[in-house]
Short mmCIF file of C-alpha atoms and ligand atoms in Angstrom, two decimals:
data_model
loop_
_atom_site.label_atom_id
_atom_site.label_comp_id
_atom_site.label_asym_id
_atom_site.label_seq_id
_atom_site.Cartn_x
_atom_site.Cartn_y
_atom_site.Cartn_z
CA MET A 1 133.35 69.33 103.41
CA LYS A 2 131.39 68.30 106.47
CA ILE A 3 133.30 65.48 108.27
CA LEU A 4 131.67 63.43 111.01
CA VAL A 5 134.09 61.78 113.44
CA THR A 6 132.98 58.81 115.53
CA GLY A 7 135.00 58.17 118.70
CA GLY A 8 135.53 61.91 119.15
CA SER A 9 136.03 61.69 122.93
CA GLY A 10 138.80 59.11 122.84
CA LEU A 11 142.65 59.18 122.57
CA VAL A 12 142.64 59.62 118.80
CA GLY A 13 139.47 61.70 118.66
CA GLN A 14 140.75 64.29 121.09
CA ALA A 15 144.12 64.50 119.33
CA LEU A 16 142.23 65.04 116.05
CA LYS A 17 140.23 67.87 117.72
CA GLU A 18 143.53 69.57 118.57
CA GLU A 19 144.95 69.13 115.03
CA VAL A 20 141.91 70.31 113.02
CA VAL A 21 142.03 73.82 114.45
CA GLY A 22 142.07 76.10 111.41
CA SER A 23 140.98 73.37 108.99
CA GLU A 24 138.95 74.42 105.94
CA HIS A 25 136.46 71.60 106.61
CA THR A 26 133.62 71.43 109.15
CA TRP A 27 134.31 68.74 111.82
CA ILE A 28 131.64 67.10 113.99
CA PHE A 29 132.84 64.93 116.86
CA SER A 30 130.59 62.25 118.35
CA ASN A 31 130.71 59.70 121.20
CA SER A 32 128.53 56.94 122.66
CA GLY A 33 126.45 59.43 124.61
CA ILE A 34 125.40 61.12 121.32
CA CYS A 35 124.99 57.98 119.28
CA ASP A 36 125.48 54.34 120.33
CA LEU A 37 126.94 52.88 117.16
CA ARG A 38 125.86 49.35 118.19
CA GLU A 39 122.29 50.40 117.44
CA PHE A 40 121.69 50.69 113.66
CA SER A 41 118.57 52.83 114.05
CA GLN A 42 120.54 55.41 116.07
CA VAL A 43 123.35 55.45 113.49
CA LEU A 44 120.97 55.88 110.56
CA LEU A 45 119.15 58.72 112.29
CA TYR A 46 122.31 60.50 113.49
CA PHE A 47 124.18 60.24 110.20
CA GLY A 48 120.94 61.05 108.31
CA THR A 49 120.32 64.29 110.18
CA ARG A 50 124.00 65.41 110.14
CA LYS A 51 124.41 64.52 106.41
CA PRO A 52 128.25 64.44 106.38
CA ASP A 53 130.27 64.30 103.17
CA TYR A 54 132.90 62.16 104.93
CA VAL A 55 132.91 59.87 107.95
CA VAL A 56 136.12 59.34 110.01
CA HIS A 57 135.31 56.18 111.98
CA LEU A 58 137.48 56.05 115.11
CA ALA A 59 135.01 54.58 117.62
CA ALA A 60 135.72 51.12 118.95
CA ASN A 61 135.75 49.05 122.11
CA VAL A 62 139.51 49.37 122.72
CA GLY A 63 141.88 48.10 125.35
CA GLY A 64 145.32 46.73 126.15
CA LEU A 65 146.50 43.14 126.29
CA PHE A 66 144.89 42.38 129.63
CA LYS A 67 141.45 43.79 128.73
CA ASN A 68 141.50 41.78 125.51
CA LEU A 69 142.50 38.58 127.30
CA GLU A 70 139.53 38.99 129.68
CA HIS A 71 136.92 40.34 127.25
CA ASN A 72 137.46 38.76 123.84
CA VAL A 73 133.71 38.12 123.22
CA GLU A 74 132.56 41.71 123.97
CA MET A 75 135.48 43.12 121.99
CA TYR A 76 134.34 41.04 118.97
CA GLU A 77 130.60 41.78 119.35
CA ASP A 78 130.87 45.49 120.12
CA ASN A 79 133.31 46.19 117.30
CA MET A 80 131.50 43.99 114.79
CA LEU A 81 128.24 45.83 115.52
CA MET A 82 129.79 49.32 115.37
CA ASN A 83 131.79 48.69 112.21
CA PHE A 84 128.93 46.99 110.32
CA ASN A 85 126.47 49.76 111.29
CA VAL A 86 128.76 52.59 110.32
CA LEU A 87 129.48 51.26 106.82
CA ARG A 88 125.89 50.14 106.25
CA ALA A 89 124.51 53.54 107.23
CA CYS A 90 127.12 55.29 105.01
CA HIS A 91 125.97 53.08 102.09
CA GLN A 92 122.28 53.63 102.72
CA LEU A 93 122.77 57.40 102.98
CA LYS A 94 125.11 57.54 99.98
CA ILE A 95 128.02 58.81 102.08
CA THR A 96 130.80 57.70 99.73
CA ASN A 97 133.84 58.68 101.81
CA CYS A 98 134.83 56.88 105.00
CA LEU A 99 138.23 56.55 106.71
CA CYS A 100 138.44 53.76 109.36
CA ILE A 101 141.15 52.64 111.78
CA LEU A 102 142.52 49.16 112.12
CA SER A 103 145.59 48.10 114.22
CA THR A 104 148.88 46.27 113.56
CA CYS A 105 147.96 43.85 116.41
CA ILE A 106 145.31 42.27 114.07
CA PHE A 107 147.91 40.85 111.66
CA PRO A 108 148.71 37.09 111.65
CA ASN A 109 150.60 35.93 114.73
CA LYS A 110 152.78 33.38 112.91
CA THR A 111 154.19 35.42 110.02
CA LEU A 112 157.28 36.68 108.32
CA TYR A 113 158.54 40.14 109.34
CA PRO A 114 158.18 42.90 108.57
CA ILE A 115 154.41 42.57 108.14
CA ASN A 116 152.91 44.46 105.13
CA GLU A 117 149.31 45.32 104.13
CA ALA A 118 148.98 42.31 101.78
CA MET A 119 149.52 39.88 104.68
CA LEU A 120 146.54 41.06 106.79
CA HIS A 121 144.40 37.89 106.24
CA ASN A 122 147.26 35.30 105.94
CA GLY A 123 146.56 33.47 109.13
CA PRO A 124 145.02 33.76 112.60
CA PRO A 125 145.86 36.69 114.84
CA HIS A 126 147.38 36.33 118.29
CA ASP A 127 144.98 34.55 120.58
CA SER A 128 145.10 37.34 123.18
CA ASN A 129 143.02 39.69 121.06
CA SER A 130 141.33 37.48 118.45
CA GLY A 131 137.88 38.99 119.05
CA TYR A 132 139.03 42.56 118.42
CA SER A 133 141.29 41.44 115.48
CA TYR A 134 138.60 39.55 113.58
CA ALA A 135 136.13 42.40 113.98
CA LYS A 136 138.73 44.81 112.62
CA ARG A 137 139.66 42.48 109.75
CA MET A 138 136.00 42.36 108.64
CA LEU A 139 136.09 46.18 108.48
CA ASP A 140 138.88 45.90 105.88
CA ILE A 141 136.81 43.32 103.94
CA HIS A 142 133.55 45.32 104.20
CA CYS A 143 135.30 48.42 102.86
CA LYS A 144 136.71 46.49 99.90
CA LEU A 145 133.31 44.97 99.08
CA TYR A 146 131.59 48.34 98.95
CA ASN A 147 134.44 49.91 96.97
CA ASP A 148 134.42 47.12 94.39
CA LYS A 149 130.60 47.11 94.07
CA HIS A 150 129.82 50.83 94.27
CA GLY A 151 133.15 52.60 93.63
CA TYR A 152 133.19 54.15 97.15
CA ASN A 153 136.19 55.73 98.84
CA TYR A 154 136.15 53.56 101.98
CA LYS A 155 139.64 53.04 103.36
CA CYS A 156 141.55 52.14 106.50
CA LEU A 157 144.72 53.30 108.28
CA ILE A 158 146.59 50.65 110.24
CA PRO A 159 148.48 52.31 113.11
CA THR A 160 150.59 50.43 115.65
CA ASN A 161 150.39 51.04 119.40
CA LEU A 162 149.28 54.58 120.04
CA TYR A 163 149.93 56.78 123.10
CA GLY A 164 149.27 60.40 124.08
CA LYS A 165 147.62 62.80 126.45
CA HIS A 166 143.96 61.72 126.37
CA ASP A 167 144.56 57.98 126.73
CA ASN A 168 142.73 55.59 128.99
CA TYR A 169 145.08 55.34 131.98
CA SER A 170 143.28 52.39 133.54
CA ILE A 171 145.95 50.05 134.99
CA GLU A 172 143.67 47.07 134.46
CA ASN A 173 142.28 47.78 130.99
CA GLY A 174 144.63 50.31 129.37
CA HIS A 175 147.61 49.91 127.16
CA VAL A 176 151.17 49.58 128.36
CA ILE A 177 152.29 53.25 128.26
CA PRO A 178 149.31 54.75 130.09
CA GLY A 179 149.38 51.81 132.55
CA LEU A 180 153.07 52.34 133.34
CA ILE A 181 152.58 56.14 133.67
CA HIS A 182 149.71 55.60 136.13
CA LYS A 183 151.68 52.99 138.15
CA CYS A 184 154.83 55.23 138.23
CA TYR A 185 152.76 58.23 139.38
CA LEU A 186 151.25 56.23 142.23
CA GLU A 187 154.63 54.66 143.18
CA SER A 188 156.46 58.03 143.18
CA SER A 189 153.69 59.68 145.21
CA SER A 190 153.71 56.92 147.84
CA ASN A 191 155.72 57.01 151.04
CA LYS A 192 157.36 53.64 150.34
CA VAL A 193 161.05 53.41 151.10
CA ASN A 194 161.88 51.26 147.99
CA LYS A 195 160.09 52.46 144.89
CA TRP A 196 159.87 50.39 141.74
CA VAL A 197 158.71 50.65 138.15
CA ASN A 198 156.45 47.56 138.15
CA VAL A 199 156.62 46.08 134.66
CA TRP A 200 154.32 43.18 133.75
CA GLY A 201 155.74 40.31 131.71
CA THR A 202 159.44 39.84 130.90
CA GLY A 203 159.94 43.36 129.39
CA LYS A 204 161.33 41.65 126.24
CA PRO A 205 158.45 42.28 123.74
CA LEU A 206 159.06 44.95 121.11
CA ARG A 207 156.60 47.63 119.91
CA GLN A 208 156.64 50.54 117.42
CA PHE A 209 154.96 53.32 119.37
CA LEU A 210 153.14 56.02 117.47
CA TYR A 211 152.38 59.43 119.16
CA VAL A 212 148.67 59.90 118.62
CA ASN A 213 148.92 63.51 117.29
CA ASP A 214 151.05 62.15 114.50
CA LEU A 215 148.21 59.78 113.50
CA ALA A 216 145.79 62.71 113.73
CA ARG A 217 147.92 64.61 111.26
CA VAL A 218 147.97 61.59 108.88
CA ILE A 219 144.15 61.33 109.13
CA ILE A 220 143.77 64.94 108.17
CA SER A 221 146.22 64.57 105.22
CA SER A 222 144.42 61.43 104.10
CA ILE A 223 141.15 63.29 103.69
CA ASP A 224 142.60 65.23 100.80
CA ASN A 225 145.56 62.99 99.79
CA THR A 226 143.67 60.41 97.70
CA THR A 227 146.72 58.80 96.02
CA TRP A 228 147.42 55.94 98.42
CA GLN A 229 144.01 54.36 98.25
CA LYS A 230 144.46 53.75 94.54
CA GLU A 231 147.13 51.18 95.61
CA THR A 232 145.49 49.71 98.70
CA THR A 233 142.38 49.94 100.90
CA SER A 234 144.40 49.78 104.06
CA MET A 235 147.74 51.40 104.81
CA ILE A 236 150.11 50.83 107.79
CA VAL A 237 151.15 53.94 109.72
CA ALA A 238 154.11 53.26 112.03
CA PRO A 239 157.49 54.72 112.87
CA THR A 240 160.37 52.40 111.97
CA GLU A 241 161.91 52.27 115.43
CA GLU A 242 161.05 49.19 117.65
CA ILE A 243 161.39 49.69 121.37
CA SER A 244 161.38 47.01 124.10
CA ILE A 245 158.87 47.19 126.94
CA LEU A 246 161.89 47.35 129.31
CA SER A 247 163.23 50.41 127.52
CA VAL A 248 159.81 52.03 127.59
CA SER A 249 159.58 51.33 131.31
CA SER A 250 162.90 53.04 132.07
CA THR A 251 162.04 56.03 129.89
CA ILE A 252 158.78 56.49 131.82
CA GLY A 253 160.32 55.72 135.18
CA LYS A 254 162.86 58.58 134.64
CA GLU A 255 159.99 61.04 134.31
CA PHE A 256 158.96 60.11 137.86
CA GLY A 257 162.49 59.81 139.35
CA LEU A 258 162.24 55.97 139.44
CA LYS A 259 165.28 54.02 138.43
CA ASN A 260 164.56 50.49 139.76
CA ILE A 261 162.64 48.10 137.49
CA LYS A 262 160.77 45.14 138.88
CA LEU A 263 159.60 42.58 136.32
CA HIS A 264 156.54 40.39 136.87
CA PRO A 265 157.22 37.50 134.43
CA GLU A 266 154.18 35.61 135.77
CA LYS A 267 152.02 38.12 133.78
CA SER A 268 151.51 37.63 130.05
CA ASP A 269 153.85 39.17 127.47
CA GLY A 270 151.20 38.93 124.77
CA GLN A 271 152.66 39.22 121.24
CA TYR A 272 156.46 39.24 121.25
CA LYS A 273 156.52 41.66 118.27
CA LYS A 274 154.35 42.85 115.35
CA THR A 275 157.00 44.57 113.26
CA ALA A 276 155.13 46.55 110.58
CA ASP A 277 156.51 47.62 107.21
CA ASN A 278 155.85 51.36 106.72
CA SER A 279 157.31 51.58 103.15
CA LEU A 280 153.92 52.33 101.60
CA PHE A 281 153.34 55.11 104.11
CA LYS A 282 156.82 56.54 103.48
CA LYS A 283 156.18 56.47 99.71
CA HIS A 284 153.01 58.56 100.02
CA PHE A 285 154.02 60.72 103.03
CA SER A 286 157.72 60.97 102.22
CA ASP A 287 158.33 64.19 104.19
CA PHE A 288 156.32 63.16 107.29
CA GLU A 289 158.19 63.56 110.57
CA PHE A 290 157.24 61.36 113.55
CA THR A 291 157.37 62.87 117.06
CA PRO A 292 160.51 61.53 118.83
CA PHE A 293 159.53 58.92 121.42
CA GLU A 294 161.15 60.67 124.42
CA LYS A 295 159.37 63.97 123.51
CA GLY A 296 156.02 62.28 123.22
CA ILE A 297 156.47 60.49 126.54
CA LYS A 298 157.51 63.67 128.31
CA GLU A 299 154.42 65.51 127.04
CA THR A 300 152.14 62.61 127.98
CA CYS A 301 153.58 62.31 131.52
CA MET A 302 153.32 66.08 132.04
CA HIS A 303 149.68 66.02 130.94
CA PHE A 304 148.91 63.12 133.28
CA ILE A 305 150.58 64.76 136.30
CA ARG A 306 148.92 68.14 135.67
CA ASN A 307 145.44 66.59 135.06
CA TYR A 308 145.49 63.57 137.39
CA SER A 309 142.05 64.17 138.86
CA ASP A 310 140.40 64.49 135.40
CA VAL A 311 142.11 61.84 133.20
CA ARG A 312 140.38 58.59 132.29
CA LYS A 313 141.70 55.90 134.70
P1 NAP B 1 139.42 55.17 123.10
O1 NAP B 1 140.31 56.23 123.65
O2 NAP B 1 139.03 54.00 123.90
O3 NAP B 1 138.07 55.94 122.56
C1 NAP B 1 137.08 55.10 121.96
C2 NAP B 1 136.05 56.02 121.43
O4 NAP B 1 135.01 55.22 120.84
C3 NAP B 1 135.40 56.93 122.42
O5 NAP B 1 135.11 58.20 121.89
C4 NAP B 1 134.12 56.18 122.76
O6 NAP B 1 133.02 57.06 123.21
C5 NAP B 1 133.77 55.61 121.41
N1 NAP B 1 132.86 54.50 121.57
C6 NAP B 1 133.10 53.35 122.23
N2 NAP B 1 131.97 52.57 122.15
C7 NAP B 1 131.05 53.21 121.44
C8 NAP B 1 129.74 52.98 121.04
N3 NAP B 1 129.07 51.85 121.36
N4 NAP B 1 129.10 53.90 120.30
C9 NAP B 1 129.68 55.06 119.98
N5 NAP B 1 130.98 55.39 120.32
C10 NAP B 1 131.58 54.47 121.07
O7 NAP B 1 140.06 54.56 121.74
P2 NAP B 1 141.27 55.15 120.85
O8 NAP B 1 142.54 54.66 121.42
O9 NAP B 1 141.07 56.62 120.59
O10 NAP B 1 141.00 54.33 119.49
C11 NAP B 1 140.51 55.01 118.36
C12 NAP B 1 140.66 54.03 117.20
O11 NAP B 1 142.05 53.70 117.02
C13 NAP B 1 139.98 52.64 117.43
O12 NAP B 1 139.33 52.26 116.22
C14 NAP B 1 141.09 51.70 117.79
O13 NAP B 1 140.78 50.39 117.42
C15 NAP B 1 142.22 52.25 117.01
N6 NAP B 1 143.56 51.94 117.50
C16 NAP B 1 143.94 52.25 118.76
C17 NAP B 1 145.21 51.99 119.22
C18 NAP B 1 145.68 52.33 120.61
O14 NAP B 1 146.80 51.94 120.98
N7 NAP B 1 144.92 53.09 121.38
C19 NAP B 1 146.12 51.36 118.37
C20 NAP B 1 145.71 51.01 117.08
C21 NAP B 1 144.43 51.32 116.69
P3 NAP B 1 132.76 57.23 124.75
O15 NAP B 1 133.80 58.10 125.26
O16 NAP B 1 131.37 57.82 124.78
O17 NAP B 1 132.81 55.86 125.37
O1 GFB B 2 149.66 47.98 125.05
P1 GFB B 2 149.59 46.57 125.52
O2 GFB B 2 148.69 46.28 126.70
O3 GFB B 2 149.01 45.66 124.37
O4 GFB B 2 151.10 46.07 125.74
P2 GFB B 2 149.67 44.91 123.15
C1 GFB B 2 151.29 44.84 126.41
C2 GFB B 2 152.73 44.56 126.59
O5 GFB B 2 153.31 45.44 127.63
C3 GFB B 2 152.91 43.14 127.16
C4 GFB B 2 153.66 44.65 128.80
O6 GFB B 2 154.18 42.62 126.81
C5 GFB B 2 152.83 43.41 128.65
O7 GFB B 2 153.41 42.32 129.40
N1 GFB B 2 153.31 45.45 129.99
C6 GFB B 2 154.18 45.72 131.00
C7 GFB B 2 152.12 46.00 130.29
N2 GFB B 2 153.58 46.48 131.97
C8 GFB B 2 152.29 46.69 131.52
C9 GFB B 2 151.19 47.38 132.04
O8 GFB B 2 151.25 47.99 133.13
N3 GFB B 2 150.03 47.40 131.28
C10 GFB B 2 149.92 46.74 130.11
N4 GFB B 2 148.78 46.82 129.42
N5 GFB B 2 150.97 46.03 129.56
C11 GFB B 2 147.32 45.39 122.15
C12 GFB B 2 146.11 44.68 121.65
O9 GFB B 2 148.38 44.49 122.27
O10 GFB B 2 147.75 46.35 121.20
C13 GFB B 2 144.96 45.64 121.45
O11 GFB B 2 145.72 43.64 122.61
C14 GFB B 2 145.41 46.88 120.73
O12 GFB B 2 143.95 44.97 120.71
C15 GFB B 2 146.78 47.38 121.13
O13 GFB B 2 145.34 46.69 119.35
C16 GFB B 2 147.26 48.41 120.09
O14 GFB B 2 150.54 45.84 122.36
O15 GFB B 2 150.28 43.64 123.61
#
C-alpha cells in the first residue's frame, strides 16, 4: 500500500520514519512546507496527485501546557481546519483508510479514573487546552460520521504525553520533558556556582509518559491489525505507570549531573492527572513491550546533547 503521512517532520513523524525502514508499504512523509493542511485546495491537490491508499494524519498545531494557555484560539482554529480538510479530502478522493492521533489531555477534566475511550465526550476538557481538545474531539466525531455513513476505516489512536529525540525543545512552547532537558542542559553548561533543576509548578501532577518510537510501532501495527477498530473508533495507547513531574525532573537532572530541584509553584500545574485506562490496548496488543522510562529519557538526553545546534528549540 501507499501510505501518506501528514506531520512527517515532527516528533511522531520522525520516529515513524525510523520505524518504517524495511516496511512492505510505500511511505510518503509530508509537512507544512509541502502542503499547508489549513488550505483545502492544497490538501485536495496534494492528496489527489499522490493517490495514497492510506493516510496517517499526525499533523497538528501542538504544544505544552504553557503554549496552550497562551494560544487556545489558534490551537482550536488551526487544528479544526487541518482535521476537517484531511478527512474531507480523503472522502472526496475515496481514500477509505485514515489513522488519526488524539491525546489523553482532551478527556473530561472532572471525571472518574481511570479514563476510558467511552468517556471522551462526557464533559468539558481542562480549560488550559480547551481549544486543542475540542478540535481533537471533533476529529473523533468526524471519523465516526464517515464510518457510519460510508463504511470507511477512519480511526484514532489516543496517546498520552509523548517524548523522544525529535521533540520541540522550546522552553516556552514545548512539553515538560523537552523543556526540562533544555533547561538542565543550559544550567549544567553555565558557570553558576549553585545549579538547579528548575521545575515549574508544584511537581505534584502525574503523567503516563509514552516513548514516541513505541507509538510509531503501534501506528505501523494498526495499519494491518484491523481488529480493534471493530470495537471502537478511538483507542488509548499509554503505559500503565504514572510518574510525578518531580520524579521526571530528578531523572532528567541526573543525566546532567544536577541534584538540586527548585520548584516554581507560582507557575501553573495544569491538569493534576489524566490517568488513562489501557485495557483495550493490552487486549489487542497483548505482547507489546513499552520502552522503560529511564531508557527513553537517557536516549533523548543523549540525542539532545549530541545535536544541540540542530534540534528544534
Ligand atoms: P510536532 O512535533 O509539533 O509536529 C507537528 C507536525 O505537524 C510537523 O510535521 C508540522 O510540519 C506539521 N504541521 C503543523 N502545522 C501544519 C500545517 N498547517 N500544515 C501541514 N502540516 C503542519 O507534533 P507531534 O508531537 O509529532 O504530534 C503529532 C501528533 O501527535 C499530533 O496530532 C498531536 O496532537 C499528537 N499528540 C502529541 C503528543 C505530544 O506529547 N507531543 C501527545 C499526544 C498526542 P512543519 O514541521 O512543517 O511545521
Ligand atoms: O507536557 P506539559 O507542558 O503539558 O506538562 P500537559 C505540564 C506539567 O509539567 C505541568 C510541569 O504540571 C507543569 O507545571 N512543568 C514543570 C513543566 N516544568 C515544566 C517545563 O519546563 N515545561 C513545561 N511545559 N511544563 C499538555 C496539553 O498538557 O499535554 C497539550 O496542554 C498536549 O494539549 C500534551 O496534549 C500532551 O501534560 O500539562
